[in-house]
Amino acid sequence: MILCCGEALIDMLPVELPDGSTAYRPHPGGAIFNTAIALGRLGQSCALLTGLSSDLFGEMLEAALKASAVDTSFAVRTTRPTTLAFVRLTGGHASYSFFDENSATRMLRPADLPALPDRVSALYLGGISLAAEPGADSFAALLEGEGARRAVMIDPNIRPAFIADADRYRARLFAMLGRADIVKTSDEDLDWIDPSQRPLEAKVADLLAAGPSVVIITRGSAGATGHLRDGTAVEVPAARVKVVDTVGAGDTFNAGVLARLAEMGALSKDRLASLDAATLRAALEHGARVAAVTVSRAGANPPWAHELSDDAPSA
């Protein structure tokens, strides 16, 4: 089982009314939630560890998870409110305004987190859950206590406006990245994490030296590159599709990568440490294909496995 650890929230998506004004429609979302949904739809055994509110938005989130075959038994139940993210779309690209104070996931404490059974074989972390305290410290503690014997993937998915103390955030994040087996980040996020003027390749080398076996850099429409410790670099182009919006694109890319690695028996610490270029390429290509379907339709709406037919978008 792949356990996704982090936020489940409500994206408030803009809808233009007949009089030209804007209303907002609630839609289940959040980086970690989106990846869990995509994994469930791709047929992977998957669960979500999050703070799940008893409010009406929490009910929406749980219904969506169950509809996509995601296990909710690890969720921490609470009466605290669900995080809301108001979305602004500009040319199909999304920016966010978060309402997160005192929320269900943000206020998680280490004592709230469940013990993980042996059937949890991999952990996926990232998103705003790694920025908002005290929950961020709780997820860091979870990784420290449970990550040593499980495959770990992290995607920081940086939201600079959400980070109150950049130095504190970077320190916690660097420690977590050192415990990961796979780090995926966009080129823009890596430049935020490491604001030095050094070339991207030098920053990637530093990440690999810190501990991960694989570093994946995405560059939007320019595709993705996977880097291994031995210096191997594998480039995969983005699929050519008509983009409706990019909401959830990176999250579903991550799910595609994890799903293909799991299917190939490569989602373990030992296998990732000796990953070959062909297996990495297969995982990246699958991630690109899954993400292509998501960006071809509105909102974070990942494909089901049966939609990835020969007629579906491909890289």
PDB file of C-alpha atoms in Angstrom:
ATOM      1  CA  MET A   1       0.000   0.000   0.000  1.00  0.00           C
ATOM      2  CA  ILE A   2       1.117   3.542  -0.828  1.00  0.00           C
ATOM      3  CA  LEU A   3       0.226   5.958   1.983  1.00  0.00           C
ATOM      4  CA  CYS A   4      -0.177   9.574   0.910  1.00  0.00           C
ATOM      5  CA  CYS A   5       0.434  11.911   3.843  1.00  0.00           C
ATOM      6  CA  GLY A   6      -0.757  15.500   3.781  1.00  0.00           C
ATOM      7  CA  GLU A   7      -3.509  17.903   2.888  1.00  0.00           C
ATOM      8  CA  ALA A   8      -7.020  17.281   1.645  1.00  0.00           C
ATOM      9  CA  LEU A   9      -8.774  20.571   1.014  1.00  0.00           C
ATOM     10  CA  ILE A  10     -11.454  22.239  -1.040  1.00  0.00           C
ATOM     11  CA  ASP A  11     -10.484  24.100  -4.198  1.00  0.00           C
ATOM     12  CA  MET A  12     -12.914  26.936  -4.773  1.00  0.00           C
ATOM     13  CA  LEU A  13     -12.959  27.097  -8.573  1.00  0.00           C
ATOM     14  CA  PRO A  14     -14.069  30.285 -10.317  1.00  0.00           C
ATOM     15  CA  VAL A  15     -17.258  30.193 -12.365  1.00  0.00           C
ATOM     16  CA  GLU A  16     -18.369  33.147 -14.473  1.00  0.00           C
ATOM     17  CA  LEU A  17     -22.045  34.013 -13.989  1.00  0.00           C
ATOM     18  CA  PRO A  18     -24.333  35.310 -16.764  1.00  0.00           C
ATOM     19  CA  ASP A  19     -23.971  38.876 -15.488  1.00  0.00           C
ATOM     20  CA  GLY A  20     -20.156  38.660 -15.770  1.00  0.00           C
ATOM     21  CA  SER A  21     -19.469  38.356 -12.050  1.00  0.00           C
ATOM     22  CA  THR A  22     -17.528  35.456 -10.537  1.00  0.00           C
ATOM     23  CA  ALA A  23     -18.818  32.761  -8.209  1.00  0.00           C
ATOM     24  CA  TYR A  24     -16.854  29.865  -6.727  1.00  0.00           C
ATOM     25  CA  ARG A  25     -17.702  26.176  -6.941  1.00  0.00           C
ATOM     26  CA  PRO A  26     -16.264  23.823  -4.290  1.00  0.00           C
ATOM     27  CA  HIS A  27     -14.215  20.912  -5.608  1.00  0.00           C
ATOM     28  CA  PRO A  28     -12.224  18.356  -3.551  1.00  0.00           C
ATOM     29  CA  GLY A  29      -8.499  18.903  -3.943  1.00  0.00           C
ATOM     30  CA  GLY A  30      -5.092  19.471  -2.408  1.00  0.00           C
ATOM     31  CA  ALA A  31      -1.763  18.194  -3.726  1.00  0.00           C
ATOM     32  CA  ILE A  32      -1.625  15.053  -1.592  1.00  0.00           C
ATOM     33  CA  PHE A  33      -5.347  14.364  -1.994  1.00  0.00           C
ATOM     34  CA  ASN A  34      -5.015  14.641  -5.788  1.00  0.00           C
ATOM     35  CA  THR A  35      -2.156  12.136  -5.872  1.00  0.00           C
ATOM     36  CA  ALA A  36      -4.120   9.702  -3.699  1.00  0.00           C
ATOM     37  CA  ILE A  37      -7.175  10.007  -5.971  1.00  0.00           C
ATOM     38  CA  ALA A  38      -5.037   9.404  -9.044  1.00  0.00           C
ATOM     39  CA  LEU A  39      -3.356   6.358  -7.487  1.00  0.00           C
ATOM     40  CA  GLY A  40      -6.723   4.883  -6.558  1.00  0.00           C
ATOM     41  CA  ARG A  41      -8.041   5.396 -10.078  1.00  0.00           C
ATOM     42  CA  LEU A  42      -4.905   3.809 -11.529  1.00  0.00           C
ATOM     43  CA  GLY A  43      -5.647   0.665  -9.551  1.00  0.00           C
ATOM     44  CA  GLN A  44      -3.015   1.005  -6.851  1.00  0.00           C
ATOM     45  CA  SER A  45      -3.618   0.057  -3.227  1.00  0.00           C
ATOM     46  CA  CYS A  46      -3.600   3.510  -1.679  1.00  0.00           C
ATOM     47  CA  ALA A  47      -4.612   5.337   1.497  1.00  0.00           C
ATOM     48  CA  LEU A  48      -4.612   8.948   2.690  1.00  0.00           C
ATOM     49  CA  LEU A  49      -3.332  10.127   6.060  1.00  0.00           C
ATOM     50  CA  THR A  50      -4.794  13.582   6.600  1.00  0.00           C
ATOM     51  CA  GLY A  51      -6.847  15.603   9.019  1.00  0.00           C
ATOM     52  CA  LEU A  52     -10.436  15.034   7.949  1.00  0.00           C
ATOM     53  CA  SER A  53     -13.052  17.449   9.233  1.00  0.00           C
ATOM     54  CA  SER A  54     -16.589  16.540  10.259  1.00  0.00           C
ATOM     55  CA  ASP A  55     -17.835  19.633   8.415  1.00  0.00           C
ATOM     56  CA  LEU A  56     -19.685  19.431   5.082  1.00  0.00           C
ATOM     57  CA  PHE A  57     -16.451  19.902   3.139  1.00  0.00           C
ATOM     58  CA  GLY A  58     -14.877  17.000   5.012  1.00  0.00           C
ATOM     59  CA  GLU A  59     -17.856  14.893   3.990  1.00  0.00           C
ATOM     60  CA  MET A  60     -17.251  15.893   0.358  1.00  0.00           C
ATOM     61  CA  LEU A  61     -13.599  14.896   0.623  1.00  0.00           C
ATOM     62  CA  GLU A  62     -14.343  11.513   2.160  1.00  0.00           C
ATOM     63  CA  ALA A  63     -17.006  10.732  -0.447  1.00  0.00           C
ATOM     64  CA  ALA A  64     -14.574  11.592  -3.250  1.00  0.00           C
ATOM     65  CA  LEU A  65     -11.838   9.414  -1.739  1.00  0.00           C
ATOM     66  CA  LYS A  66     -14.123   6.418  -1.392  1.00  0.00           C
ATOM     67  CA  ALA A  67     -15.438   6.883  -4.929  1.00  0.00           C
ATOM     68  CA  SER A  68     -11.857   6.553  -6.212  1.00  0.00           C
ATOM     69  CA  ALA A  69     -11.046   3.488  -4.068  1.00  0.00           C
ATOM     70  CA  VAL A  70      -8.788   5.345  -1.610  1.00  0.00           C
ATOM     71  CA  ASP A  71      -8.634   3.903   1.917  1.00  0.00           C
ATOM     72  CA  THR A  72      -9.661   6.521   4.516  1.00  0.00           C
ATOM     73  CA  SER A  73      -8.963   4.450   7.624  1.00  0.00           C
ATOM     74  CA  PHE A  74      -5.733   6.374   8.353  1.00  0.00           C
ATOM     75  CA  ALA A  75      -7.492   9.763   8.364  1.00  0.00           C
ATOM     76  CA  VAL A  76      -7.507  11.647  11.671  1.00  0.00           C
ATOM     77  CA  ARG A  77     -11.087  12.725  12.420  1.00  0.00           C
ATOM     78  CA  THR A  78     -11.593  16.188  13.844  1.00  0.00           C
ATOM     79  CA  THR A  79     -14.126  18.985  14.223  1.00  0.00           C
ATOM     80  CA  ARG A  80     -11.620  21.565  12.997  1.00  0.00           C
ATOM     81  CA  PRO A  81     -12.525  23.174   9.649  1.00  0.00           C
ATOM     82  CA  THR A  82     -11.413  22.069   6.209  1.00  0.00           C
ATOM     83  CA  THR A  83      -8.808  24.196   4.431  1.00  0.00           C
ATOM     84  CA  LEU A  84     -10.175  26.257   1.523  1.00  0.00           C
ATOM     85  CA  ALA A  85      -8.076  27.256  -1.503  1.00  0.00           C
ATOM     86  CA  PHE A  86      -9.561  29.910  -3.770  1.00  0.00           C
ATOM     87  CA  VAL A  87      -8.242  29.403  -7.292  1.00  0.00           C
ATOM     88  CA  ARG A  88      -7.420  32.093  -9.839  1.00  0.00           C
ATOM     89  CA  LEU A  89      -6.915  30.866 -13.412  1.00  0.00           C
ATOM     90  CA  THR A  90      -4.779  32.976 -15.741  1.00  0.00           C
ATOM     91  CA  GLY A  91      -4.270  31.502 -19.175  1.00  0.00           C
ATOM     92  CA  GLY A  92      -5.100  28.071 -17.777  1.00  0.00           C
ATOM     93  CA  HIS A  93      -2.478  28.329 -15.024  1.00  0.00           C
ATOM     94  CA  ALA A  94      -3.645  28.285 -11.418  1.00  0.00           C
ATOM     95  CA  SER A  95      -2.660  30.472  -8.478  1.00  0.00           C
ATOM     96  CA  TYR A  96      -4.121  30.042  -4.995  1.00  0.00           C
ATOM     97  CA  SER A  97      -5.265  31.969  -1.936  1.00  0.00           C
ATOM     98  CA  PHE A  98      -5.438  29.682   1.106  1.00  0.00           C
ATOM     99  CA  PHE A  99      -7.674  29.882   4.174  1.00  0.00           C
ATOM    100  CA  ASP A 100      -5.963  27.461   6.520  1.00  0.00           C
ATOM    101  CA  GLU A 101      -5.847  28.824  10.072  1.00  0.00           C
ATOM    102  CA  ASN A 102      -6.767  26.246  12.736  1.00  0.00           C
ATOM    103  CA  SER A 103      -7.625  23.711  10.045  1.00  0.00           C
ATOM    104  CA  ALA A 104      -7.998  19.940  10.229  1.00  0.00           C
ATOM    105  CA  THR A 105      -4.641  18.986   8.720  1.00  0.00           C
ATOM    106  CA  ARG A 106      -2.611  21.999   9.776  1.00  0.00           C
ATOM    107  CA  MET A 107      -3.316  21.368  13.477  1.00  0.00           C
ATOM    108  CA  LEU A 108      -2.270  17.705  13.489  1.00  0.00           C
ATOM    109  CA  ARG A 109       0.141  16.841  16.301  1.00  0.00           C
ATOM    110  CA  PRO A 110       2.556  13.875  16.346  1.00  0.00           C
ATOM    111  CA  ALA A 111       0.389  12.181  18.979  1.00  0.00           C
ATOM    112  CA  ASP A 112      -2.574  12.308  16.577  1.00  0.00           C
ATOM    113  CA  LEU A 113      -0.871  10.221  13.909  1.00  0.00           C
ATOM    114  CA  PRO A 114      -1.645   6.490  13.771  1.00  0.00           C
ATOM    115  CA  ALA A 115       0.923   3.718  13.943  1.00  0.00           C
ATOM    116  CA  LEU A 116       1.588   2.349  10.466  1.00  0.00           C
ATOM    117  CA  PRO A 117       1.090  -1.358   9.774  1.00  0.00           C
ATOM    118  CA  ASP A 118       3.503  -3.424   7.706  1.00  0.00           C
ATOM    119  CA  ARG A 119       1.175  -3.355   4.705  1.00  0.00           C
ATOM    120  CA  VAL A 120       2.171   0.296   4.171  1.00  0.00           C
ATOM    121  CA  SER A 121       5.161  -0.171   1.876  1.00  0.00           C
ATOM    122  CA  ALA A 122       5.651   3.380   0.572  1.00  0.00           C
ATOM    123  CA  LEU A 123       5.082   6.949   1.763  1.00  0.00           C
ATOM    124  CA  TYR A 124       4.312  10.002  -0.338  1.00  0.00           C
ATOM    125  CA  LEU A 125       4.577  13.481   1.225  1.00  0.00           C
ATOM    126  CA  GLY A 126       4.640  17.093   0.086  1.00  0.00           C
ATOM    127  CA  GLY A 127       2.511  20.139  -0.603  1.00  0.00           C
ATOM    128  CA  ILE A 128       1.477  22.827   1.849  1.00  0.00           C
ATOM    129  CA  SER A 129       1.424  20.203   4.608  1.00  0.00           C
ATOM    130  CA  LEU A 130       5.209  20.565   4.788  1.00  0.00           C
ATOM    131  CA  ALA A 131       4.957  24.326   5.292  1.00  0.00           C
ATOM    132  CA  ALA A 132       2.138  24.904   7.787  1.00  0.00           C
ATOM    133  CA  GLU A 133       2.973  24.270  11.447  1.00  0.00           C
ATOM    134  CA  PRO A 134       2.354  22.416  13.672  1.00  0.00           C
ATOM    135  CA  GLY A 135       1.254  19.855  11.080  1.00  0.00           C
ATOM    136  CA  ALA A 136       4.491  20.200   9.124  1.00  0.00           C
ATOM    137  CA  ASP A 137       6.519  19.133  12.161  1.00  0.00           C
ATOM    138  CA  SER A 138       4.170  16.186  12.646  1.00  0.00           C
ATOM    139  CA  PHE A 139       4.714  14.937   9.087  1.00  0.00           C
ATOM    140  CA  ALA A 140       8.470  15.401   9.509  1.00  0.00           C
ATOM    141  CA  ALA A 141       8.299  13.279  12.678  1.00  0.00           C
ATOM    142  CA  LEU A 142       6.248  10.644  10.836  1.00  0.00           C
ATOM    143  CA  LEU A 143       8.892  10.428   8.128  1.00  0.00           C
ATOM    144  CA  GLU A 144      11.702  10.196  10.673  1.00  0.00           C
ATOM    145  CA  GLY A 145       9.957   7.399  12.551  1.00  0.00           C
ATOM    146  CA  GLU A 146       8.424   5.415   9.700  1.00  0.00           C
ATOM    147  CA  GLY A 147      10.435   6.197   6.567  1.00  0.00           C
ATOM    148  CA  ALA A 148      13.603   4.185   7.166  1.00  0.00           C
ATOM    149  CA  ARG A 149      12.070   0.886   6.047  1.00  0.00           C
ATOM    150  CA  ARG A 150       9.685   2.188   3.382  1.00  0.00           C
ATOM    151  CA  ALA A 151      10.132   3.743  -0.027  1.00  0.00           C
ATOM    152  CA  VAL A 152       9.612   7.514   0.260  1.00  0.00           C
ATOM    153  CA  MET A 153       8.742  10.099  -2.383  1.00  0.00           C
ATOM    154  CA  ILE A 154       8.534  13.832  -1.649  1.00  0.00           C
ATOM    155  CA  ASP A 155       7.309  16.663  -3.860  1.00  0.00           C
ATOM    156  CA  PRO A 156       7.655  19.991  -1.970  1.00  0.00           C
ATOM    157  CA  ASN A 157       5.250  21.763  -4.375  1.00  0.00           C
ATOM    158  CA  ILE A 158       6.358  25.167  -3.063  1.00  0.00           C
ATOM    159  CA  ARG A 159       3.774  27.875  -2.359  1.00  0.00           C
ATOM    160  CA  PRO A 160       5.986  30.827  -1.318  1.00  0.00           C
ATOM    161  CA  ALA A 161       3.083  32.962  -0.094  1.00  0.00           C
ATOM    162  CA  PHE A 162       2.181  30.177   2.331  1.00  0.00           C
ATOM    163  CA  ILE A 163       5.609  30.059   4.006  1.00  0.00           C
ATOM    164  CA  ALA A 164       5.920  32.358   7.021  1.00  0.00           C
ATOM    165  CA  ASP A 165       9.557  31.564   7.912  1.00  0.00           C
ATOM    166  CA  ALA A 166      11.586  30.585   4.847  1.00  0.00           C
ATOM    167  CA  ASP A 167      14.730  29.645   6.785  1.00  0.00           C
ATOM    168  CA  ARG A 168      12.830  27.381   9.175  1.00  0.00           C
ATOM    169  CA  TYR A 169      10.925  25.810   6.284  1.00  0.00           C
ATOM    170  CA  ARG A 170      14.094  25.138   4.279  1.00  0.00           C
ATOM    171  CA  ALA A 171      15.818  23.553   7.285  1.00  0.00           C
ATOM    172  CA  ARG A 172      12.927  21.153   7.899  1.00  0.00           C
ATOM    173  CA  LEU A 173      12.548  20.422   4.195  1.00  0.00           C
ATOM    174  CA  PHE A 174      16.259  19.691   3.655  1.00  0.00           C
ATOM    175  CA  ALA A 175      16.169  17.175   6.515  1.00  0.00           C
ATOM    176  CA  MET A 176      13.110  15.476   4.989  1.00  0.00           C
ATOM    177  CA  LEU A 177      14.571  15.394   1.481  1.00  0.00           C
ATOM    178  CA  GLY A 178      17.611  13.634   2.884  1.00  0.00           C
ATOM    179  CA  ARG A 179      15.341  10.807   4.059  1.00  0.00           C
ATOM    180  CA  ALA A 180      13.564  10.442   0.715  1.00  0.00           C
ATOM    181  CA  ASP A 181      14.303   7.907  -2.014  1.00  0.00           C
ATOM    182  CA  ILE A 182      12.637   9.996  -4.738  1.00  0.00           C
ATOM    183  CA  VAL A 183      12.515  13.777  -4.802  1.00  0.00           C
ATOM    184  CA  LYS A 184      10.398  15.381  -7.499  1.00  0.00           C
ATOM    185  CA  THR A 185      10.370  19.135  -7.934  1.00  0.00           C
ATOM    186  CA  SER A 186       9.818  21.667 -10.662  1.00  0.00           C
ATOM    187  CA  ASP A 187      12.738  23.721 -11.903  1.00  0.00           C
ATOM    188  CA  GLU A 188      11.079  26.822 -10.403  1.00  0.00           C
ATOM    189  CA  ASP A 189      10.626  25.138  -7.015  1.00  0.00           C
ATOM    190  CA  LEU A 190      14.240  23.969  -6.959  1.00  0.00           C
ATOM    191  CA  ASP A 191      15.385  27.533  -7.619  1.00  0.00           C
ATOM    192  CA  TRP A 192      13.281  28.642  -4.632  1.00  0.00           C
ATOM    193  CA  ILE A 193      14.618  25.862  -2.406  1.00  0.00           C
ATOM    194  CA  ASP A 194      18.189  26.717  -3.446  1.00  0.00           C
ATOM    195  CA  PRO A 195      18.198  30.423  -4.427  1.00  0.00           C
ATOM    196  CA  SER A 196      21.893  30.442  -5.360  1.00  0.00           C
ATOM    197  CA  GLN A 197      22.815  31.408  -8.924  1.00  0.00           C
ATOM    198  CA  ARG A 198      24.455  28.042  -9.617  1.00  0.00           C
ATOM    199  CA  PRO A 199      23.350  25.936 -12.608  1.00  0.00           C
ATOM    200  CA  LEU A 200      20.383  23.607 -12.157  1.00  0.00           C
ATOM    201  CA  GLU A 201      22.650  20.583 -12.605  1.00  0.00           C
ATOM    202  CA  ALA A 202      24.713  21.597  -9.567  1.00  0.00           C
ATOM    203  CA  LYS A 203      21.578  21.908  -7.438  1.00  0.00           C
ATOM    204  CA  VAL A 204      20.424  18.467  -8.575  1.00  0.00           C
ATOM    205  CA  ALA A 205      23.829  17.012  -7.684  1.00  0.00           C
ATOM    206  CA  ASP A 206      23.541  18.492  -4.198  1.00  0.00           C
ATOM    207  CA  LEU A 207      20.098  16.901  -3.759  1.00  0.00           C
ATOM    208  CA  LEU A 208      21.400  13.487  -4.808  1.00  0.00           C
ATOM    209  CA  ALA A 209      24.367  13.829  -2.466  1.00  0.00           C
ATOM    210  CA  ALA A 210      21.981  14.530   0.416  1.00  0.00           C
ATOM    211  CA  GLY A 211      20.402  11.068   0.184  1.00  0.00           C
ATOM    212  CA  PRO A 212      17.761  10.473  -2.514  1.00  0.00           C
ATOM    213  CA  SER A 213      18.354   7.784  -5.131  1.00  0.00           C
ATOM    214  CA  VAL A 214      16.291   9.603  -7.766  1.00  0.00           C
ATOM    215  CA  VAL A 215      15.680  13.302  -8.421  1.00  0.00           C
ATOM    216  CA  ILE A 216      13.015  14.254 -10.949  1.00  0.00           C
ATOM    217  CA  ILE A 217      12.859  17.795 -12.332  1.00  0.00           C
ATOM    218  CA  THR A 218       9.737  18.874 -14.207  1.00  0.00           C
ATOM    219  CA  ARG A 219       9.695  21.829 -16.579  1.00  0.00           C
ATOM    220  CA  GLY A 220       6.042  22.186 -17.511  1.00  0.00           C
ATOM    221  CA  SER A 221       5.505  21.888 -21.255  1.00  0.00           C
ATOM    222  CA  ALA A 222       9.226  21.136 -21.688  1.00  0.00           C
ATOM    223  CA  GLY A 223       8.828  17.742 -20.009  1.00  0.00           C
ATOM    224  CA  ALA A 224      10.738  16.082 -17.177  1.00  0.00           C
ATOM    225  CA  THR A 225      14.237  14.793 -16.459  1.00  0.00           C
ATOM    226  CA  GLY A 226      15.068  12.011 -14.035  1.00  0.00           C
ATOM    227  CA  HIS A 227      18.533  11.919 -12.462  1.00  0.00           C
ATOM    228  CA  LEU A 228      20.256   8.935 -10.824  1.00  0.00           C
ATOM    229  CA  ARG A 229      23.216   8.934  -8.451  1.00  0.00           C
ATOM    230  CA  ASP A 230      25.560   7.498 -11.085  1.00  0.00           C
ATOM    231  CA  GLY A 231      25.072  10.575 -13.251  1.00  0.00           C
ATOM    232  CA  THR A 232      22.478   9.056 -15.571  1.00  0.00           C
ATOM    233  CA  ALA A 233      19.876  11.548 -16.792  1.00  0.00           C
ATOM    234  CA  VAL A 234      16.675  10.487 -18.570  1.00  0.00           C
ATOM    235  CA  GLU A 235      14.605  13.083 -20.425  1.00  0.00           C
ATOM    236  CA  VAL A 236      10.929  12.606 -21.280  1.00  0.00           C
ATOM    237  CA  PRO A 237       8.873  15.146 -23.257  1.00  0.00           C
ATOM    238  CA  ALA A 238       5.496  16.365 -22.115  1.00  0.00           C
ATOM    239  CA  ALA A 239       2.553  14.926 -24.016  1.00  0.00           C
ATOM    240  CA  ARG A 240       1.090  17.161 -26.722  1.00  0.00           C
ATOM    241  CA  VAL A 241      -2.499  17.922 -25.761  1.00  0.00           C
ATOM    242  CA  LYS A 242      -4.842  20.890 -25.718  1.00  0.00           C
ATOM    243  CA  VAL A 243      -4.454  22.263 -22.188  1.00  0.00           C
ATOM    244  CA  VAL A 244      -7.681  23.282 -20.439  1.00  0.00           C
ATOM    245  CA  ASP A 245      -5.916  24.071 -17.156  1.00  0.00           C
ATOM    246  CA  THR A 246      -2.948  22.800 -15.152  1.00  0.00           C
ATOM    247  CA  VAL A 247      -4.733  22.183 -11.830  1.00  0.00           C
ATOM    248  CA  GLY A 248      -3.429  18.896 -10.404  1.00  0.00           C
ATOM    249  CA  ALA A 249      -0.990  18.246 -13.256  1.00  0.00           C
ATOM    250  CA  GLY A 250       2.074  17.688 -11.089  1.00  0.00           C
ATOM    251  CA  ASP A 251       0.105  15.674  -8.543  1.00  0.00           C
ATOM    252  CA  THR A 252      -1.135  13.221 -11.153  1.00  0.00           C
ATOM    253  CA  PHE A 253       2.316  13.037 -12.746  1.00  0.00           C
ATOM    254  CA  ASN A 254       3.601  11.865  -9.372  1.00  0.00           C
ATOM    255  CA  ALA A 255       0.858   9.255  -9.154  1.00  0.00           C
ATOM    256  CA  GLY A 256       1.738   7.946 -12.593  1.00  0.00           C
ATOM    257  CA  VAL A 257       5.399   7.625 -11.627  1.00  0.00           C
ATOM    258  CA  LEU A 258       4.596   5.836  -8.372  1.00  0.00           C
ATOM    259  CA  ALA A 259       2.056   3.541 -10.025  1.00  0.00           C
ATOM    260  CA  ARG A 260       4.427   2.420 -12.772  1.00  0.00           C
ATOM    261  CA  LEU A 261       7.280   1.846 -10.319  1.00  0.00           C
ATOM    262  CA  ALA A 262       4.935  -0.251  -8.151  1.00  0.00           C
ATOM    263  CA  GLU A 263       3.756  -2.245 -11.175  1.00  0.00           C
ATOM    264  CA  MET A 264       7.373  -2.948 -12.137  1.00  0.00           C
ATOM    265  CA  GLY A 265       8.279  -4.064  -8.603  1.00  0.00           C
ATOM    266  CA  ALA A 266      10.651  -1.118  -8.233  1.00  0.00           C
ATOM    267  CA  LEU A 267       8.939   0.831  -5.432  1.00  0.00           C
ATOM    268  CA  SER A 268      11.241  -0.210  -2.596  1.00  0.00           C
ATOM    269  CA  LYS A 269      14.379   1.279  -1.092  1.00  0.00           C
ATOM    270  CA  ASP A 270      16.629  -1.453  -2.454  1.00  0.00           C
ATOM    271  CA  ARG A 271      15.241  -1.303  -5.989  1.00  0.00           C
ATOM    272  CA  LEU A 272      15.270   2.471  -6.125  1.00  0.00           C
ATOM    273  CA  ALA A 273      18.889   2.530  -4.963  1.00  0.00           C
ATOM    274  CA  SER A 274      19.845   0.460  -8.021  1.00  0.00           C
ATOM    275  CA  LEU A 275      17.265   1.813 -10.464  1.00  0.00           C
ATOM    276  CA  ASP A 276      18.230   1.588 -14.136  1.00  0.00           C
ATOM    277  CA  ALA A 277      17.563   4.124 -16.868  1.00  0.00           C
ATOM    278  CA  ALA A 278      14.958   1.994 -18.665  1.00  0.00           C
ATOM    279  CA  THR A 279      12.789   1.604 -15.562  1.00  0.00           C
ATOM    280  CA  LEU A 280      13.095   5.294 -14.762  1.00  0.00           C
ATOM    281  CA  ARG A 281      12.110   6.205 -18.314  1.00  0.00           C
ATOM    282  CA  ALA A 282       9.047   3.947 -18.171  1.00  0.00           C
ATOM    283  CA  ALA A 283       7.941   5.601 -14.924  1.00  0.00           C
ATOM    284  CA  LEU A 284       8.445   9.127 -16.255  1.00  0.00           C
ATOM    285  CA  GLU A 285       6.612   8.372 -19.487  1.00  0.00           C
ATOM    286  CA  HIS A 286       3.672   6.966 -17.572  1.00  0.00           C
ATOM    287  CA  GLY A 287       3.626  10.034 -15.331  1.00  0.00           C
ATOM    288  CA  ALA A 288       3.577  12.294 -18.390  1.00  0.00           C
ATOM    289  CA  ARG A 289       0.755  10.311 -19.955  1.00  0.00           C
ATOM    290  CA  VAL A 290      -1.394  10.421 -16.820  1.00  0.00           C
ATOM    291  CA  ALA A 291      -0.774  14.155 -16.387  1.00  0.00           C
ATOM    292  CA  ALA A 292      -1.676  14.792 -20.036  1.00  0.00           C
ATOM    293  CA  VAL A 293      -5.180  13.470 -19.478  1.00  0.00           C
ATOM    294  CA  THR A 294      -5.576  15.637 -16.377  1.00  0.00           C
ATOM    295  CA  VAL A 295      -4.579  18.895 -18.089  1.00  0.00           C
ATOM    296  CA  SER A 296      -6.864  18.142 -21.036  1.00  0.00           C
ATOM    297  CA  ARG A 297      -9.948  18.618 -18.843  1.00  0.00           C
ATOM    298  CA  ALA A 298     -11.041  21.115 -16.225  1.00  0.00           C
ATOM    299  CA  GLY A 299      -9.876  20.830 -12.618  1.00  0.00           C
ATOM    300  CA  ALA A 300      -7.894  18.090 -10.937  1.00  0.00           C
ATOM    301  CA  ASN A 301      -9.717  15.151 -12.543  1.00  0.00           C
ATOM    302  CA  PRO A 302      -7.174  12.309 -12.922  1.00  0.00           C
ATOM    303  CA  PRO A 303      -7.836   9.472 -15.364  1.00  0.00           C
ATOM    304  CA  TRP A 304      -8.958   5.978 -14.512  1.00  0.00           C
ATOM    305  CA  ALA A 305      -6.750   3.137 -15.697  1.00  0.00           C
ATOM    306  CA  HIS A 306      -9.211   2.225 -18.456  1.00  0.00           C
ATOM    307  CA  GLU A 307      -8.896   5.743 -19.916  1.00  0.00           C
ATOM    308  CA  LEU A 308      -5.207   5.206 -20.655  1.00  0.00           C
ATOM    309  CA  SER A 309      -5.952   3.359 -23.870  1.00  0.00           C
ATOM    310  CA  ASP A 310      -4.142   3.710 -27.179  1.00  0.00           C
ATOM    311  CA  ASP A 311      -6.510   6.563 -27.981  1.00  0.00           C
ATOM    312  CA  ALA A 312      -5.601   8.514 -24.823  1.00  0.00           C
ATOM    313  CA  PRO A 313      -2.947  11.276 -24.923  1.00  0.00           C
ATOM    314  CA  SER A 314       0.563   9.894 -24.802  1.00  0.00           C
ATOM    315  CA  ALA A 315       4.076  11.263 -24.659  1.00  0.00           C
TER     316      ALA A 315
END
